[in-house]
Coordinates of C-alpha atoms in Angstrom, one line a residue:
M1 CA 41.4 -4.0 -9.8
N2 CA 39.2 -3.1 -12.7
S3 CA 37.0 0.0 -12.5
N4 CA 33.9 -2.1 -12.1
G5 CA 35.3 -3.7 -8.9
W6 CA 36.3 -7.1 -10.4
S7 CA 39.8 -8.5 -10.1
R8 CA 41.4 -9.9 -13.3
R9 CA 40.8 -13.4 -11.9
E10 CA 37.2 -12.7 -11.2
A11 CA 36.7 -11.2 -14.7
L12 CA 38.2 -14.3 -16.4
G13 CA 36.1 -16.5 -14.2
A14 CA 33.0 -14.6 -15.1
L15 CA 33.8 -14.9 -18.8
V16 CA 34.0 -18.6 -18.5
A17 CA 30.8 -18.8 -16.4
G18 CA 29.1 -16.8 -19.1
T19 CA 30.3 -19.2 -21.8
L20 CA 29.2 -22.2 -19.8
G21 CA 25.9 -20.5 -19.0
A22 CA 25.2 -20.0 -22.7
L23 CA 26.0 -23.6 -23.6
A24 CA 24.3 -25.4 -20.7
P25 CA 20.6 -25.5 -20.2
A26 CA 19.3 -23.7 -17.2
V27 CA 19.0 -25.8 -14.1
V28 CA 15.4 -26.2 -13.0
R29 CA 14.4 -27.1 -9.5
G30 CA 10.8 -27.6 -8.7
G31 CA 9.8 -25.9 -11.9
V32 CA 11.8 -22.7 -11.0
P33 CA 14.9 -22.0 -13.1
D34 CA 18.1 -20.9 -11.2
L35 CA 19.2 -17.3 -11.7
L36 CA 22.5 -15.7 -11.3
F37 CA 22.6 -11.9 -11.1
R38 CA 26.1 -11.0 -11.9
D39 CA 27.8 -7.7 -11.2
V40 CA 24.9 -5.9 -9.5
L41 CA 24.9 -3.0 -7.0
L42 CA 23.2 -4.8 -4.1
V43 CA 20.9 -2.5 -2.1
D44 CA 19.7 -5.1 0.4
G45 CA 16.8 -3.3 2.1
T46 CA 18.5 -2.8 5.5
G47 CA 19.7 0.7 4.7
A48 CA 23.3 -0.4 4.5
A49 CA 25.5 1.0 1.7
G50 CA 25.2 -0.7 -1.6
R51 CA 28.0 -3.0 -2.8
R52 CA 29.0 -4.6 -6.1
T53 CA 28.5 -8.4 -6.0
D54 CA 26.7 -11.4 -7.4
V55 CA 23.5 -13.0 -6.2
L56 CA 22.6 -16.6 -6.9
V57 CA 18.9 -17.7 -6.7
R58 CA 18.0 -21.4 -6.5
G59 CA 14.4 -22.3 -6.5
E60 CA 12.4 -19.7 -4.6
R61 CA 15.2 -18.5 -2.3
I62 CA 18.5 -16.6 -2.4
E63 CA 21.3 -19.1 -2.0
R64 CA 24.5 -17.1 -2.1
I65 CA 25.7 -13.6 -2.2
G66 CA 29.3 -12.8 -3.2
R67 CA 31.7 -13.3 -6.2
L68 CA 30.8 -16.7 -7.6
S69 CA 33.0 -19.2 -9.4
P70 CA 32.1 -20.6 -12.8
R71 CA 31.2 -23.9 -11.1
A72 CA 28.7 -22.2 -8.8
A73 CA 27.1 -20.5 -11.8
R74 CA 27.1 -23.4 -14.3
G75 CA 23.7 -24.1 -15.8
A76 CA 22.0 -21.1 -14.3
R77 CA 20.4 -18.3 -16.3
I78 CA 22.9 -15.5 -16.1
V79 CA 21.4 -12.0 -15.8
E80 CA 24.1 -9.4 -16.4
G81 CA 23.7 -6.6 -14.0
G82 CA 26.3 -4.2 -15.4
G83 CA 26.2 -2.3 -12.1
R84 CA 22.5 -1.9 -12.1
V85 CA 20.7 -2.0 -8.7
L86 CA 19.4 -5.3 -7.3
A87 CA 16.9 -4.6 -4.5
P88 CA 14.2 -6.5 -2.7
G89 CA 10.7 -6.3 -4.1
F90 CA 8.6 -3.4 -2.8
I91 CA 6.0 -4.3 -0.2
D92 CA 2.9 -2.1 -0.5
T93 CA 1.3 -1.8 2.9
H94 CA -2.0 -0.4 1.7
A95 CA -3.6 -1.7 -1.5
H96 CA -7.0 -2.7 -2.7
G97 CA -8.6 -5.1 -5.2
D98 CA -8.9 -8.9 -5.5
P99 CA -6.2 -11.1 -7.2
L100 CA -8.9 -13.6 -8.0
E101 CA -10.5 -11.0 -10.3
H102 CA -7.7 -8.5 -11.2
S103 CA -4.2 -8.5 -12.6
Y104 CA -1.6 -6.4 -10.7
A105 CA 0.6 -5.9 -13.7
G106 CA 0.6 -2.1 -13.1
F107 CA 2.0 -2.8 -9.6
L108 CA 4.7 -5.2 -10.9
A109 CA 5.8 -2.5 -13.5
M110 CA 6.7 -0.1 -10.6
G111 CA 8.5 -2.7 -8.5
A112 CA 5.7 -3.9 -6.1
T113 CA 6.0 -7.6 -5.4
T114 CA 3.7 -7.8 -2.4
V115 CA 0.4 -6.1 -1.7
L116 CA -1.5 -5.9 1.7
L117 CA -5.2 -6.0 1.1
G118 CA -8.2 -5.9 3.5
Q119 CA -7.9 -2.1 4.1
D120 CA -10.2 0.6 5.5
G121 CA -12.2 -1.9 7.5
G122 CA -13.2 -4.1 4.6
S123 CA -11.9 -7.7 4.4
A124 CA -10.5 -8.6 1.1
G125 CA -12.9 -10.4 -1.2
L126 CA -15.9 -10.0 1.1
A127 CA -18.1 -7.4 -0.4
D128 CA -21.5 -8.2 1.1
A129 CA -22.7 -7.9 4.6
S130 CA -22.8 -11.6 5.3
G131 CA -19.1 -12.0 4.6
G132 CA -19.5 -14.0 1.4
R133 CA -17.5 -17.1 0.5
D134 CA -18.0 -18.3 4.1
G135 CA -15.7 -15.7 5.5
L136 CA -12.0 -14.6 5.1
R137 CA -10.6 -18.1 5.6
A138 CA -12.4 -19.4 2.5
W139 CA -11.2 -16.5 0.5
L140 CA -7.6 -17.1 1.6
D141 CA -7.8 -20.7 0.7
A142 CA -9.1 -19.8 -2.8
V143 CA -6.2 -17.4 -3.3
A144 CA -3.7 -20.0 -2.1
H145 CA -4.9 -22.3 -4.9
A146 CA -5.1 -19.7 -7.6
D147 CA -2.5 -18.6 -10.2
I148 CA -1.9 -15.0 -9.1
D149 CA 0.6 -12.5 -10.5
I150 CA 1.7 -10.8 -7.2
N151 CA 2.3 -11.8 -3.6
V152 CA -0.8 -11.2 -1.5
A153 CA -1.2 -10.6 2.2
T154 CA -4.4 -9.3 4.0
L155 CA -5.8 -7.8 7.1
S156 CA -9.2 -8.6 8.7
G157 CA -11.6 -5.6 8.2
H158 CA -13.4 -4.3 11.2
G159 CA -16.4 -3.2 9.2
T160 CA -16.8 -6.7 7.7
L161 CA -16.4 -8.3 11.1
R162 CA -19.2 -5.9 12.4
R163 CA -21.6 -6.9 9.7
R164 CA -20.8 -10.6 10.0
A165 CA -21.5 -10.3 13.7
G166 CA -25.0 -9.0 12.9
I167 CA -24.4 -5.5 14.2
P168 CA -26.5 -2.9 12.3
D169 CA -24.4 -0.2 10.7
E170 CA -25.8 2.6 12.8
T171 CA -25.2 0.8 16.1
R172 CA -22.8 2.8 18.4
V173 CA -22.7 0.5 21.4
P174 CA -22.9 -3.2 20.5
A175 CA -24.1 -5.7 23.0
Q176 CA -21.5 -7.7 24.9
A177 CA -22.6 -10.8 22.9
Q178 CA -22.0 -9.0 19.7
L179 CA -18.6 -7.9 20.8
A180 CA -17.7 -11.5 21.7
R181 CA -18.9 -12.6 18.3
M182 CA -16.6 -10.0 16.6
Q183 CA -13.7 -11.1 18.7
A184 CA -14.3 -14.8 17.7
L185 CA -14.5 -13.9 14.1
L186 CA -11.3 -11.8 14.3
D187 CA -9.5 -14.6 16.1
D188 CA -10.5 -17.0 13.3
D189 CA -9.3 -14.6 10.6
L190 CA -6.0 -14.1 12.3
G191 CA -5.6 -17.8 12.8
A192 CA -6.2 -18.3 9.1
G193 CA -3.3 -16.0 8.3
A194 CA -4.5 -12.4 8.3
F195 CA -1.7 -10.0 9.4
G196 CA -3.8 -7.9 11.7
L197 CA -6.9 -5.6 11.7
S198 CA -7.9 -2.7 9.6
T199 CA -10.3 0.1 10.5
G200 CA -12.0 2.7 8.3
L201 CA -13.3 5.2 10.8
E202 CA -14.3 7.8 8.2
Y203 CA -16.5 5.3 6.4
V204 CA -19.7 3.4 7.1
P205 CA -19.9 1.4 9.4
G206 CA -16.6 2.3 11.1
I207 CA -17.8 5.9 11.5
Y208 CA -20.4 4.6 14.1
A209 CA -17.9 2.6 16.1
E210 CA -16.7 3.9 19.5
T211 CA -13.3 3.4 21.1
R212 CA -14.6 0.8 23.5
E213 CA -15.6 -1.5 20.6
L214 CA -12.3 -1.1 18.9
T215 CA -10.4 -1.7 22.2
A216 CA -12.1 -5.1 22.5
L217 CA -10.5 -6.2 19.3
G218 CA -7.0 -4.8 20.0
G219 CA -6.3 -7.5 22.5
V220 CA -7.1 -10.2 20.0
V221 CA -4.7 -8.7 17.5
A222 CA -2.0 -8.5 20.1
R223 CA -2.4 -12.2 21.0
H224 CA -1.5 -13.0 17.4
D225 CA 1.3 -10.4 17.2
G226 CA -0.6 -8.6 14.5
V227 CA -0.7 -5.0 13.5
A228 CA -3.7 -2.6 13.9
M229 CA -3.9 -0.4 10.8
S230 CA -6.3 2.5 10.5
H231 CA -7.8 4.9 8.1
M232 CA -8.3 7.2 11.1
R233 CA -11.3 9.1 12.3
S234 CA -10.0 12.3 10.8
E235 CA -7.0 13.6 8.9
D236 CA -8.0 17.3 9.4
D237 CA -5.3 19.5 10.8
D238 CA -7.3 20.2 14.0
R239 CA -8.3 16.6 14.6
V240 CA -5.4 14.4 13.4
R241 CA -3.6 14.2 16.8
A242 CA -6.8 13.2 18.5
S243 CA -7.3 10.5 15.9
I244 CA -3.8 9.2 16.4
E245 CA -4.5 9.1 20.2
E246 CA -7.7 7.1 19.5
L247 CA -5.8 4.6 17.3
I248 CA -3.2 4.0 20.0
A249 CA -5.9 3.6 22.7
A250 CA -7.9 1.3 20.6
S251 CA -5.0 -0.8 19.4
L252 CA -2.8 -1.4 22.5
P253 CA -1.2 -3.8 23.3
A254 CA -1.2 -4.4 19.5
R255 CA 1.1 -2.4 17.3
P256 CA -0.7 0.7 15.9
H257 CA 0.0 1.8 12.3
I258 CA -1.4 4.9 10.6
S259 CA -2.6 4.3 7.0
H260 CA -1.7 6.9 4.4
L261 CA -0.5 9.6 6.9
K262 CA -1.6 13.0 5.8
V263 CA -2.7 16.4 7.2
M264 CA -5.6 18.1 5.5
Y265 CA -5.7 21.9 5.1
A266 CA -2.4 22.7 6.9
R267 CA 0.6 23.9 4.9
G268 CA 4.4 23.8 5.2
E269 CA 7.2 21.7 6.6
A270 CA 6.8 23.2 10.1
E271 CA 3.4 21.5 10.5
A272 CA 5.0 18.2 9.3
E273 CA 7.8 18.6 11.8
S274 CA 5.4 19.2 14.6
L275 CA 3.3 16.1 13.8
L276 CA 6.4 14.0 13.4
A277 CA 7.7 15.2 16.8
F278 CA 4.3 14.0 18.2
L279 CA 4.7 10.6 16.6
H280 CA 8.3 10.1 17.8
G281 CA 7.2 11.1 21.3
K282 CA 4.8 8.2 21.3
R283 CA 7.6 5.9 20.2
E284 CA 9.9 7.2 22.9
A285 CA 7.2 6.3 25.3
G286 CA 7.4 2.7 24.2
I287 CA 4.6 2.5 21.6
E288 CA 5.7 0.8 18.4
L289 CA 3.9 3.3 16.2
S290 CA 4.5 3.3 12.4
A291 CA 2.9 4.8 9.3
D292 CA 2.8 4.8 5.6
A293 CA 2.1 7.5 2.9
Y294 CA 2.1 8.0 -0.8
P295 CA 3.9 10.8 -2.8
Y296 CA 0.9 12.6 -4.2
T297 CA -1.1 15.6 -2.9
A298 CA -4.5 14.2 -3.9
G299 CA -6.3 11.4 -2.1
Y300 CA -8.8 9.2 -3.9
T301 CA -12.1 8.1 -2.3
G302 CA -15.8 8.3 -2.6
I303 CA -17.7 11.6 -2.4
A304 CA -19.5 10.2 0.6
I305 CA -16.6 11.8 2.6
L306 CA -18.1 15.2 1.8
F307 CA -21.5 14.4 3.3
P308 CA -22.5 14.8 6.9
E309 CA -23.0 11.6 9.0
W310 CA -26.8 12.2 9.2
A311 CA -27.0 11.9 5.3
L312 CA -25.0 8.6 5.1
P313 CA -26.3 5.1 5.1
P314 CA -28.3 3.7 6.7
S315 CA -30.2 7.0 6.8
D316 CA -33.1 7.3 4.3
Y317 CA -31.5 9.7 1.8
A318 CA -34.8 10.5 0.2
A319 CA -36.1 11.6 3.6
V320 CA -33.0 13.6 4.2
L321 CA -33.6 15.5 1.0
A322 CA -37.3 16.0 1.8
Q323 CA -36.6 17.3 5.3
R324 CA -33.1 18.8 5.4
R325 CA -32.1 19.6 1.8
D326 CA -31.1 23.3 2.4
E327 CA -29.1 22.2 5.4
L328 CA -27.3 19.5 3.3
R329 CA -26.7 22.0 0.5
A330 CA -25.1 24.5 2.9
H331 CA -22.9 21.7 4.5
L332 CA -21.7 20.5 1.1
Q333 CA -20.8 24.0 0.0
A334 CA -18.9 24.8 3.2
R335 CA -17.1 21.4 3.0
M336 CA -16.0 21.9 -0.6
T337 CA -15.0 25.5 0.1
R338 CA -12.6 24.3 2.9
R339 CA -11.3 21.5 0.6
G340 CA -10.3 24.0 -2.1
G341 CA -13.5 24.4 -4.0
P342 CA -15.1 22.4 -6.9
G343 CA -12.0 22.6 -9.0
A344 CA -10.1 20.6 -6.4
L345 CA -12.1 17.4 -6.9
L346 CA -11.4 15.4 -10.1
L347 CA -14.2 12.8 -10.6
G348 CA -12.9 9.3 -11.5
T349 CA -16.1 7.3 -11.8
G350 CA -19.6 7.7 -13.1
A351 CA -21.0 9.8 -15.9
H352 CA -18.6 12.7 -15.1
A353 CA -15.4 10.8 -14.9
G354 CA -12.4 12.8 -16.1
R355 CA -14.0 16.2 -15.2
T356 CA -13.6 18.3 -12.1
L357 CA -16.7 18.9 -10.0
E358 CA -16.6 22.4 -11.3
Q359 CA -16.5 21.3 -15.0
A360 CA -19.2 18.7 -14.3
A361 CA -21.5 21.2 -12.7
E362 CA -21.0 23.6 -15.6
A363 CA -21.8 20.8 -18.1
A364 CA -24.9 19.9 -16.2
G365 CA -26.0 23.5 -16.0
K366 CA -26.4 23.6 -12.2
P367 CA -24.5 24.7 -9.1
Y368 CA -22.0 22.2 -7.9
P369 CA -23.8 21.6 -4.5
D370 CA -26.9 20.6 -6.3
L371 CA -24.9 18.2 -8.5
L372 CA -23.5 16.6 -5.4
I373 CA -26.9 16.3 -3.9
E374 CA -28.1 14.7 -7.2
L375 CA -25.2 12.2 -7.2
G376 CA -25.7 11.3 -3.5
P377 CA -23.1 9.8 -1.1
G378 CA -22.5 6.7 -3.3
G379 CA -22.6 8.5 -6.6
A380 CA -19.0 8.8 -7.5
S381 CA -15.3 8.6 -6.4
G382 CA -12.6 10.9 -7.3
A383 CA -9.2 12.5 -6.6
H384 CA -9.4 15.1 -3.8
F385 CA -6.6 17.7 -4.0
T386 CA -6.4 18.7 -0.4
M387 CA -2.8 18.2 0.7
D388 CA 0.3 20.5 0.7
E389 CA 3.4 19.3 -1.2
A390 CA 5.9 20.6 1.3
L391 CA 4.1 19.1 4.2
Q392 CA 3.5 15.7 2.7
S393 CA 7.1 15.4 1.3
R394 CA 8.5 16.0 4.8
L395 CA 6.3 13.3 6.3
L396 CA 7.4 10.9 3.6
L397 CA 11.1 11.4 4.4
D398 CA 10.8 10.3 8.1
P399 CA 12.4 7.0 9.0
I400 CA 9.2 5.5 10.5
V401 CA 7.0 6.3 7.5
G402 CA 7.0 3.7 4.7
L403 CA 5.6 3.9 1.2
C404 CA 2.2 2.7 0.1
T405 CA 0.0 3.2 -2.9
D406 CA -3.6 3.0 -1.6
G407 CA -4.2 1.9 -5.1
R408 CA -6.1 -0.8 -6.9
P409 CA -5.9 -2.2 -10.4
G410 CA -7.8 0.1 -12.8
M411 CA -8.0 3.0 -10.3
R412 CA -8.1 6.4 -12.0
H413 CA -5.3 7.9 -9.8
P414 CA -1.6 7.7 -10.7
R415 CA -0.6 6.4 -7.3
A416 CA -1.9 2.9 -8.5
T417 CA 0.7 2.8 -11.3
G418 CA 3.3 5.4 -10.4
T419 CA 4.0 5.5 -6.6
Y420 CA 7.3 3.7 -6.4
A421 CA 8.7 5.0 -9.7
K422 CA 7.9 8.5 -8.6
W423 CA 9.5 7.9 -5.3
I424 CA 12.8 6.8 -6.9
A425 CA 12.8 9.3 -9.8
Q426 CA 11.8 12.4 -7.8
Y427 CA 13.1 11.9 -4.2
V428 CA 16.3 10.0 -5.0
V429 CA 17.4 10.9 -8.5
A430 CA 16.1 14.4 -9.2
E431 CA 15.9 16.0 -5.8
R432 CA 18.5 13.9 -3.9
R433 CA 16.4 14.2 -0.7
L434 CA 17.5 10.8 0.6
T435 CA 19.9 8.0 -0.4
L436 CA 18.8 5.2 -2.6
E437 CA 19.6 2.8 0.2
E438 CA 17.2 4.6 2.6
A439 CA 14.5 5.0 -0.1
V440 CA 14.6 1.2 -0.7
R441 CA 14.5 0.4 3.0
K442 CA 11.3 2.4 3.4
C443 CA 9.7 0.2 0.7
T444 CA 11.1 -3.1 1.8
G445 CA 12.8 -3.7 5.1
L446 CA 10.6 -1.3 7.0
P447 CA 7.2 -2.7 5.8
A448 CA 8.5 -6.2 6.3
S449 CA 9.3 -5.4 9.9
V450 CA 5.9 -3.8 10.5
L451 CA 4.2 -6.9 9.2
R452 CA 6.6 -9.3 10.9
I453 CA 7.5 -10.9 7.5
A454 CA 10.8 -12.6 8.3
D455 CA 11.9 -13.9 4.8
R456 CA 11.0 -11.0 2.5
G457 CA 12.0 -7.3 2.3
V458 CA 15.7 -7.9 2.8
I459 CA 18.2 -9.6 0.4
R460 CA 20.1 -12.2 2.4
A461 CA 21.0 -15.9 2.0
G462 CA 17.9 -18.0 2.7
A463 CA 15.4 -15.2 2.1
R464 CA 12.6 -15.5 -0.5
A465 CA 13.8 -14.2 -3.9
D466 CA 11.5 -11.2 -4.5
L467 CA 13.9 -9.0 -6.4
L468 CA 14.1 -5.9 -8.6
L469 CA 16.8 -5.1 -11.2
F470 CA 16.9 -1.5 -12.3
D471 CA 18.9 1.6 -13.1
P472 CA 17.6 4.4 -10.9
A473 CA 18.3 7.0 -13.6
S474 CA 15.9 5.2 -16.0
V475 CA 13.0 4.8 -13.6
R476 CA 10.0 7.0 -14.5
A477 CA 6.4 7.2 -13.5
R478 CA 4.5 7.7 -16.8
S479 CA 1.0 8.0 -15.2
D480 CA -0.6 11.3 -14.3
Y481 CA -4.2 12.4 -13.5
A482 CA -5.0 12.7 -17.3
D483 CA -3.6 9.2 -18.0
P484 CA -3.6 7.3 -14.7
L485 CA -3.3 3.8 -16.1
A486 CA 0.1 4.2 -17.9
H487 CA 2.6 1.7 -16.5
A488 CA 5.9 2.9 -15.0
E489 CA 9.2 2.4 -16.8
G490 CA 12.7 1.5 -15.7
F491 CA 12.3 -1.7 -13.6
D492 CA 14.0 -4.1 -16.0
M493 CA 13.3 -7.3 -14.2
V494 CA 10.9 -8.1 -11.4
V495 CA 11.3 -11.5 -9.7
L496 CA 8.7 -13.1 -7.5
N497 CA 9.6 -16.2 -5.5
G498 CA 12.6 -16.9 -7.8
R499 CA 10.7 -16.5 -11.0
P500 CA 10.7 -13.6 -13.5
A501 CA 7.3 -11.9 -13.3
W502 CA 8.0 -8.7 -15.2
E503 CA 10.6 -8.3 -17.9
D504 CA 11.1 -6.2 -21.0
G505 CA 8.1 -4.1 -20.2
E506 CA 5.5 -6.9 -19.8
R507 CA 4.3 -9.5 -17.4
V508 CA 5.9 -12.8 -18.1
G509 CA 4.3 -15.1 -15.6
R510 CA 2.1 -15.7 -12.6
A511 CA 4.5 -16.4 -9.8
G512 CA 2.6 -14.8 -6.9
R513 CA 1.9 -16.5 -3.6
L514 CA -0.5 -16.0 -0.7
L515 CA 1.3 -14.9 2.4
R516 CA -0.1 -15.9 5.7
R517 CA 0.9 -14.4 9.0
G518 CA 3.4 -16.6 10.9
R519 CA 4.0 -19.0 8.1

């Protein structure tokens, strides 16, 4: 046996196959060329140990796995693995943007082949209160007929449902008829192919919703075997467990999922262990609870999160300033002090983008609370450095916690371009905190099981061919907070639905598909 795991007979056969492959044109089926990945380390997304083998892709699906004869390979484009890893494409369970308007090239560069949109209570593509484009079904149909560069799935957003049902943002107890309207709209979204429901309970209008309202929607999600994902009511250390309890109560009998799991203000692995024990206790009680997280200690959101509820829309902000300015100033100063001070907020939009709040206030010649008041709740977004590295890393390693980016194309946060590369380079290669097989499972098989996607996330015969070819030692996240848009390196080939989508450091096609629940 040769050192690369091939027998002499296999090596001679591979040589012949390579010669034939070079002489014969690639076989094309339905416009998609066949691909043979030869001599790869197959890491299949299940967590099983990697193994050296070949993988044949015909059309959009994986046809065969195993040492292949020259006849089986004839006419296919042969991709020499040379022992590099072949893994399923990564499934990002929390992303933003609109594929009808944006390229997801930065996601492809770091190995993401599927993004789940419609997060934080906002349905994908439906920005205005009326729902735009006649609702989510029309947007899904538009995406299905468009040339997109990544696979797209979506959730139905609770806040969008609320507004489409005619419920004013500040309403805390909707009428029964309004609840029924929300249920009907959600049922239609799920019937059109949404994978579940998202809530954004720190944002308007979700911040005004009570558990009874959310519970009315959980039953609809459960009937469609969907998932209920939430940016929860609070991620503060003294409120996070209560927020998880609310998510569970509001979701059941649907499956609850915690978006971007984190704990604000607490520090150390012991706090992470305590929270994980709490989560696993729920699972042992029969609740199919799951979560995702990203490998950064700064979140990214609007500065509205700093403001008290009474200063948020639909409140008259001018009236708030006229009547309660001193109270608002004191609140903002106390809030920022707890969150690490003005140096812990890096503004990413607006006139002060690229500066910390501290630097922006100094440049403006005024105290930072006054600058925040001037900007107002909708005045900017930024990176908020409020998390502890040791705590967040421990959460990330847990078997029920998958990876997500919480990113969008063009976002000024490195998670939108570096999440998966950082995950492999830091946690697998540099720190060896988990095996490559487990790291891949948490980005592939695990999210596929959460979403009930049967034919992606695992490499097996008959599955869709969303694939990554890479050498883990070469993977690198190039982006940081100073240069958040730099693409990751090291993913040599990214295949979507059997077609190369990223190769030699650039996007090479638009092979994305709309994914609909249950189809």
